[in-house]
XYZ file of C-alpha atoms in Angstrom:
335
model
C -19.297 -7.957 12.325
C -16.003 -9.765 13.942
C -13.895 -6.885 14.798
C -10.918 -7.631 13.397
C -11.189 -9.195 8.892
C -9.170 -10.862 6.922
C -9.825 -11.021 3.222
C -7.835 -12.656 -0.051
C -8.752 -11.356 -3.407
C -7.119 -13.839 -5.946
C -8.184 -12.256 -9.214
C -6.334 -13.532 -11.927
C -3.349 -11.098 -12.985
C -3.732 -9.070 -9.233
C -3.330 -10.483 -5.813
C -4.894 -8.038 -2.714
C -5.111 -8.961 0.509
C -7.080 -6.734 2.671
C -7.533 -6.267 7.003
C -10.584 -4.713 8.442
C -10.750 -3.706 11.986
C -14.499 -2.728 13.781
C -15.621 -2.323 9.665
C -13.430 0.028 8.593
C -10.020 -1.159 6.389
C -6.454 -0.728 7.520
C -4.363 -2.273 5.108
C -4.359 -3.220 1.820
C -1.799 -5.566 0.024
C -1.516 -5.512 -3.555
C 0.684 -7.558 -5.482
C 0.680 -8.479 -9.195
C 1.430 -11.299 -11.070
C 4.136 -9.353 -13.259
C 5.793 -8.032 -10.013
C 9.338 -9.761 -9.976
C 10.015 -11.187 -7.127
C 13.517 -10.402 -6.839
C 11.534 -6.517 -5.764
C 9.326 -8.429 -2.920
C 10.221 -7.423 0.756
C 12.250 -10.363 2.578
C 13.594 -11.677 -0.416
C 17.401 -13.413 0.188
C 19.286 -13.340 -3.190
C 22.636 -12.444 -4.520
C 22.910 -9.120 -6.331
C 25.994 -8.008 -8.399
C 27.789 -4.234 -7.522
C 26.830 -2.046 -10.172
C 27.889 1.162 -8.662
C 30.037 3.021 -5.665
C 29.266 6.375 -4.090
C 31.318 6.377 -1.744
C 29.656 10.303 -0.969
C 26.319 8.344 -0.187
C 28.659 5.740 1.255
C 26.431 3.458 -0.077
C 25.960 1.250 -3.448
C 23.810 0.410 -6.508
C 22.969 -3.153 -6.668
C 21.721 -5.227 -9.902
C 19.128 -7.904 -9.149
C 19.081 -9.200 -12.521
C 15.673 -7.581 -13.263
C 17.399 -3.968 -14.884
C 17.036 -0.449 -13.939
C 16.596 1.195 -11.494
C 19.262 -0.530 -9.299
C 18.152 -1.390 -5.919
C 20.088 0.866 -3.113
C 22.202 -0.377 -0.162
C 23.887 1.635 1.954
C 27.369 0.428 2.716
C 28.196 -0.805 6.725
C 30.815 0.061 8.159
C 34.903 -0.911 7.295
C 33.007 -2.798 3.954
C 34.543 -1.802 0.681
C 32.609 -2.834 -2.584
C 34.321 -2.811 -5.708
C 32.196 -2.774 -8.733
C 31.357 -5.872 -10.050
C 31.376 -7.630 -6.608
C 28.671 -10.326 -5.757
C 26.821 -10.040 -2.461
C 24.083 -11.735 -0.639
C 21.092 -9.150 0.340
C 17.666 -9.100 1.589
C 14.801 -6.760 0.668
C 13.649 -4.023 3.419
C 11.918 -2.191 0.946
C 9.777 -2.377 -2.294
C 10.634 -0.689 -5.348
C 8.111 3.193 -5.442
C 7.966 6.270 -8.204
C 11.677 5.997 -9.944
C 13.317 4.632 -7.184
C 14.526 0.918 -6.558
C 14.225 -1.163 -4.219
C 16.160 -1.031 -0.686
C 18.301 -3.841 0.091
C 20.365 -5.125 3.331
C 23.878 -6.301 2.947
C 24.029 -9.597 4.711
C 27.913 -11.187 3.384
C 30.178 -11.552 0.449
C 28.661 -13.971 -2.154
C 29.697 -15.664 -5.473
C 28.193 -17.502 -8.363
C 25.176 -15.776 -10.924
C 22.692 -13.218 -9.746
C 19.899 -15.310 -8.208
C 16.862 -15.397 -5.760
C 17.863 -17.612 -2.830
C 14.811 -17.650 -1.177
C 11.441 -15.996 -1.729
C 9.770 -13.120 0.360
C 6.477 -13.845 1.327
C 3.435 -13.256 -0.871
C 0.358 -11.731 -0.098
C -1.246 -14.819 0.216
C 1.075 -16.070 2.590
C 1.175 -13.115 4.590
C -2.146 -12.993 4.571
C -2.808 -16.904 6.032
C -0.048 -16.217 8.229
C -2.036 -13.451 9.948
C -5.293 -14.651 9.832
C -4.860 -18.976 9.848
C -8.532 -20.350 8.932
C -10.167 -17.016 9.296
C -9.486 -15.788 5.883
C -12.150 -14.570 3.587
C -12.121 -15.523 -0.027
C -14.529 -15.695 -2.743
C -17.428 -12.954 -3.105
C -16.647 -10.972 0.256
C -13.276 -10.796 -0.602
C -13.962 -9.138 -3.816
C -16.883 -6.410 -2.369
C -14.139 -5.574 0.258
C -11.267 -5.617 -2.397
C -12.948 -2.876 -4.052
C -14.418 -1.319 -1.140
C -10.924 -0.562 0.539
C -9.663 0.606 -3.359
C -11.987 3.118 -2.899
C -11.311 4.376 0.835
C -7.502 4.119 -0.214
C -8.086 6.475 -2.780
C -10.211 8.770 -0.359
C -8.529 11.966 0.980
C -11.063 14.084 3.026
C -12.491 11.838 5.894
C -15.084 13.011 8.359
C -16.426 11.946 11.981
C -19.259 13.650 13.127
C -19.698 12.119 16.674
C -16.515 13.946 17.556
C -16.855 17.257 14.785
C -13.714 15.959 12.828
C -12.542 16.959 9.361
C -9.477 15.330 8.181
C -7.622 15.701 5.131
C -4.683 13.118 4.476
C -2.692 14.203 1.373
C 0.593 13.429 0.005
C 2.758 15.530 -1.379
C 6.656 14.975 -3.188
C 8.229 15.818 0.243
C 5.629 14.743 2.395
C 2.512 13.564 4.110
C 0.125 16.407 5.004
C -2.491 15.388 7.722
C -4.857 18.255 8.640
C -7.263 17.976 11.141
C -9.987 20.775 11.683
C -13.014 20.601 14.459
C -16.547 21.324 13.697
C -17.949 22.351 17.635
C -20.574 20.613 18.505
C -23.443 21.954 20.548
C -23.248 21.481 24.425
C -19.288 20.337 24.204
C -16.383 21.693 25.972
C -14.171 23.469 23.204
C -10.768 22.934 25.127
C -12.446 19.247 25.564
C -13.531 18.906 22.103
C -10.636 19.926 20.684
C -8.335 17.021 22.523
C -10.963 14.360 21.740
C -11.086 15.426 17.874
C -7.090 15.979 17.860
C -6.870 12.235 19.354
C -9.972 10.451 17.129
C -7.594 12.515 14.297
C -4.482 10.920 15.047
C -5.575 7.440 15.330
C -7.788 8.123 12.088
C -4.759 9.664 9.865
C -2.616 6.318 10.984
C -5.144 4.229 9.867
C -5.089 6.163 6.534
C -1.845 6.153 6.020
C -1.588 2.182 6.758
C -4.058 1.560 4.138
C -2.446 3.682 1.572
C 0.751 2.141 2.711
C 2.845 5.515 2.847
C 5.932 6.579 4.472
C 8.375 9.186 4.877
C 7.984 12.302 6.599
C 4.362 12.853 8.133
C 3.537 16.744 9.484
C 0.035 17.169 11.154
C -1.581 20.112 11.761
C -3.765 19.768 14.866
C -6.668 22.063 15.953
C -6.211 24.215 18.214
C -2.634 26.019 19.264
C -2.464 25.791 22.737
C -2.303 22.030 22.955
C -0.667 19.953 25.809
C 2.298 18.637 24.208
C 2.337 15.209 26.899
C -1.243 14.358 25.963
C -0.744 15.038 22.541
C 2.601 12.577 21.731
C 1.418 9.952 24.122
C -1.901 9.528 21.949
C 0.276 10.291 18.305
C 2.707 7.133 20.034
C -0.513 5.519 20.651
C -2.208 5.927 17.257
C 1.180 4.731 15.339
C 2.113 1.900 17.514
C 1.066 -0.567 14.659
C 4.221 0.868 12.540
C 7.335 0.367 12.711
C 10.826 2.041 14.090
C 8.756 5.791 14.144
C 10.499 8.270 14.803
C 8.348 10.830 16.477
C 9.377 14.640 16.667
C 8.578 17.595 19.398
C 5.015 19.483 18.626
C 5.412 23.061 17.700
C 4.181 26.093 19.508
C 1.795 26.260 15.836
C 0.481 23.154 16.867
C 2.134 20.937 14.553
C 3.732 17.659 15.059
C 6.056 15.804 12.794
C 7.041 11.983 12.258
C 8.442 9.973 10.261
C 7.583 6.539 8.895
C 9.947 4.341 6.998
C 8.890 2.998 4.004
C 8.164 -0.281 3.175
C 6.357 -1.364 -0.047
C 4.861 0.434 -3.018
C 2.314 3.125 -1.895
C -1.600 1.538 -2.452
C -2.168 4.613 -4.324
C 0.504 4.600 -7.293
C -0.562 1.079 -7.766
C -3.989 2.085 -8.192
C -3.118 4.532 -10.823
C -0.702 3.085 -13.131
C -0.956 2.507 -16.559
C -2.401 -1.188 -16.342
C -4.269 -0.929 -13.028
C -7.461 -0.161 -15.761
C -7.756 -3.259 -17.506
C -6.329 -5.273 -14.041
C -9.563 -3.336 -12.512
C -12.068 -4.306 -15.173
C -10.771 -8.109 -15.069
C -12.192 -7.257 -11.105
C -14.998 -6.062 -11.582
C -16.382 -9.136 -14.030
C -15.114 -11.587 -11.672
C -16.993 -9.945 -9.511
C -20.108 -10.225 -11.449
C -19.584 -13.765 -12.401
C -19.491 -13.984 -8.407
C -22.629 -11.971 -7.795
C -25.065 -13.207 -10.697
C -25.232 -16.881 -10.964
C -27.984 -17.031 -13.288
C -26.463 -15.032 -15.985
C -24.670 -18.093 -18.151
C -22.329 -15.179 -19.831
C -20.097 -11.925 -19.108
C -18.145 -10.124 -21.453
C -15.148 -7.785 -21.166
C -14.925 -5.649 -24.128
C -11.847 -3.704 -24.447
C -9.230 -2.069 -27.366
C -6.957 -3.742 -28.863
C -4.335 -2.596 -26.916
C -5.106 -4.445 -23.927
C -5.555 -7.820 -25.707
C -2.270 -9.832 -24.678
C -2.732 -8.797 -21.265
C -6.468 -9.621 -20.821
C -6.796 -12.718 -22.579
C -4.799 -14.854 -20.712
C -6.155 -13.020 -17.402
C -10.274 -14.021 -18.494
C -9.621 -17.184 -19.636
C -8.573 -18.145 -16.370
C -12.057 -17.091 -15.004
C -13.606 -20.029 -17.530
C -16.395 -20.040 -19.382
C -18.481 -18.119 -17.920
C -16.023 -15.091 -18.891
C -15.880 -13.947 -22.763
C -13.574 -10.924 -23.995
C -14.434 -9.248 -27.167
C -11.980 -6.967 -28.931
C -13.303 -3.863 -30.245
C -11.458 -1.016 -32.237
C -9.011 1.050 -31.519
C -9.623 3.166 -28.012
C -12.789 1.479 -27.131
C -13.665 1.658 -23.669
C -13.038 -0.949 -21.089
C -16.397 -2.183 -20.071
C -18.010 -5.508 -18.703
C -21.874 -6.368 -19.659
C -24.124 -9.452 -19.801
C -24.222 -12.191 -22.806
């Protein structure tokens, strides 16, 4: 296996791109076909003021696409009045209730417009990985595959006794990382190898689940060399962005924070359509995987019908959806 994967999951009505280093996924990019992109990081538009705190010294800006208001904090000797065009970029994705982040970059005029398009997955994706993009059938195995370790909270390592829990939380990201001694090792030894394959393993998490914020970590073990400890935490988190990284406690706990940048993996995974979007997956995916079988069908409530039929028609013939009553379950079959 090539130790570093790239992989581009075009199913129709979702969009995931998905990097795998040494077998094991680090990022996951998710982006939906109903996503505005006026909300997609890097976009350049004009925005029109919709509100002044001048307490948060900072404003609420309308994109065009309605509530909530995207948030940009206000630079220095610049004064706003409401109702005031302005050209901004994107530095963050919409999450939860809040809007998206935006950059003031001048004084505009004119209507409340996109100026120039953020990247896509896809072209983020072919930017990082040029002809070594996966598409097709082992895009959609690892698709799911990396759904499922995004969605994962307890992680364990035996060759180096660690148990890791990576949880988050309203306030925060909890990381806690127990060792299980193994026979014949050091403890003061095992404990800095598991506190090290711990850091570099909760980074990884978080990357994939696409969090930010404020990250504590509990690390075995209270009597921990502080040097070794933040030079391998700096290590682990070097992918990331502008970290900030704070001092380690005498309880063995060290804090950091992680700005945030997109939509965490997780919500997306949970929301009210990511059901259907899933089920329109998995029968691609068995279109993909069963060549023989002339037929698949989707069956599904009519609830979900506007949504799905426009999404398996564009998987051709091969794809049928069938409407059953009220509350029937989403489920793909043969014929």
């Amino acid at each position: 296996m090539a130790d570093v994967e790239y992989f581009l999951d075009e199913t129709p009505g979702e969009t995931r791109g998905i990097v795998a280093r040494g077998g094991e996924y680090h990022a996951l990019y998710i982006e939906r076909s109903s996503d505005p992109v006026q909300h997609r990081r890097g976009t350049r538009q004009i925005g029109r003021v919709a509100r002044v705190e001048p307490g948060l010294k900072a404003a609420f800006i309308d994109l065009g696409v309605g509530d909530p208001f995207a948030f940009m904090a206000l630079p220095k000797n610049i004064r706003l009045d409401v109702g005031a065009k302005v050209e901004i970029t994107v530095s963050a994705e919409p999450r939860e209730s809040k809007g998206a982040v935006v950059k003031y970059v001048g004084p505009a005029s004119g209507d409340v417009r996109v100026l120039e398009a953020g990247p896509s997955v896809r072209d983020r994706m072919q930017s990082m990985a040029g002809d070594q993009l996966m598409t097709g059938l082992p895009a959609l195995r690892a698709s799911l595959e990396a759904e499922e370790a995004a969605l994962t909270t307890v992680f364990q390592k035996a060759e180096f006794g660690l148990d890791l829990s990576v949880e988050r939380t309203r306030a925060l990201v909890s990381v806690d990382i127990d060792y299980a001694p193994l026979p014949g090792r050091d403890s003061r030894k095992g404990r800095e190898a598991v506190n090290r394959a711990g850091l570099f393993e909760a980074a990884r998490i978080i990357g994939l689940k696409g969090w930010g914020g404020l990250v504590v970590v509990d690390l075995a073990g209270v009597y921990l060399q502080a040097e070794s400890v933040n030079q391998a935490a700096r290590q682990a988190f070097a992918p990331f962005e502008d970290v900030a990284f704070g001092p380690l406690s005498r309880f063995g706990a060290l804090q950091l924070s992680l700005p945030w940048h997109g939509r965490p993996v997780d919500e997306v995974l949970r929301d009210s359509v990511a059901a259907p979007l899933g089920v329109v997956r998995r029968l691609n995916l068995a279109i993909h995987e069963d060549r023989t079988q002339p037929v698949w069908t989707l069956e599904a409530g009519p609830q979900w019908s506007n949504l799905l039929k426009p999404l398996v028609a564009e998987l051709g013939p091969r794809a049928r959806l069938v409407i059953k009553e009220q509350g029937a379950a989403l489920k793909v079959s043969k014929g």
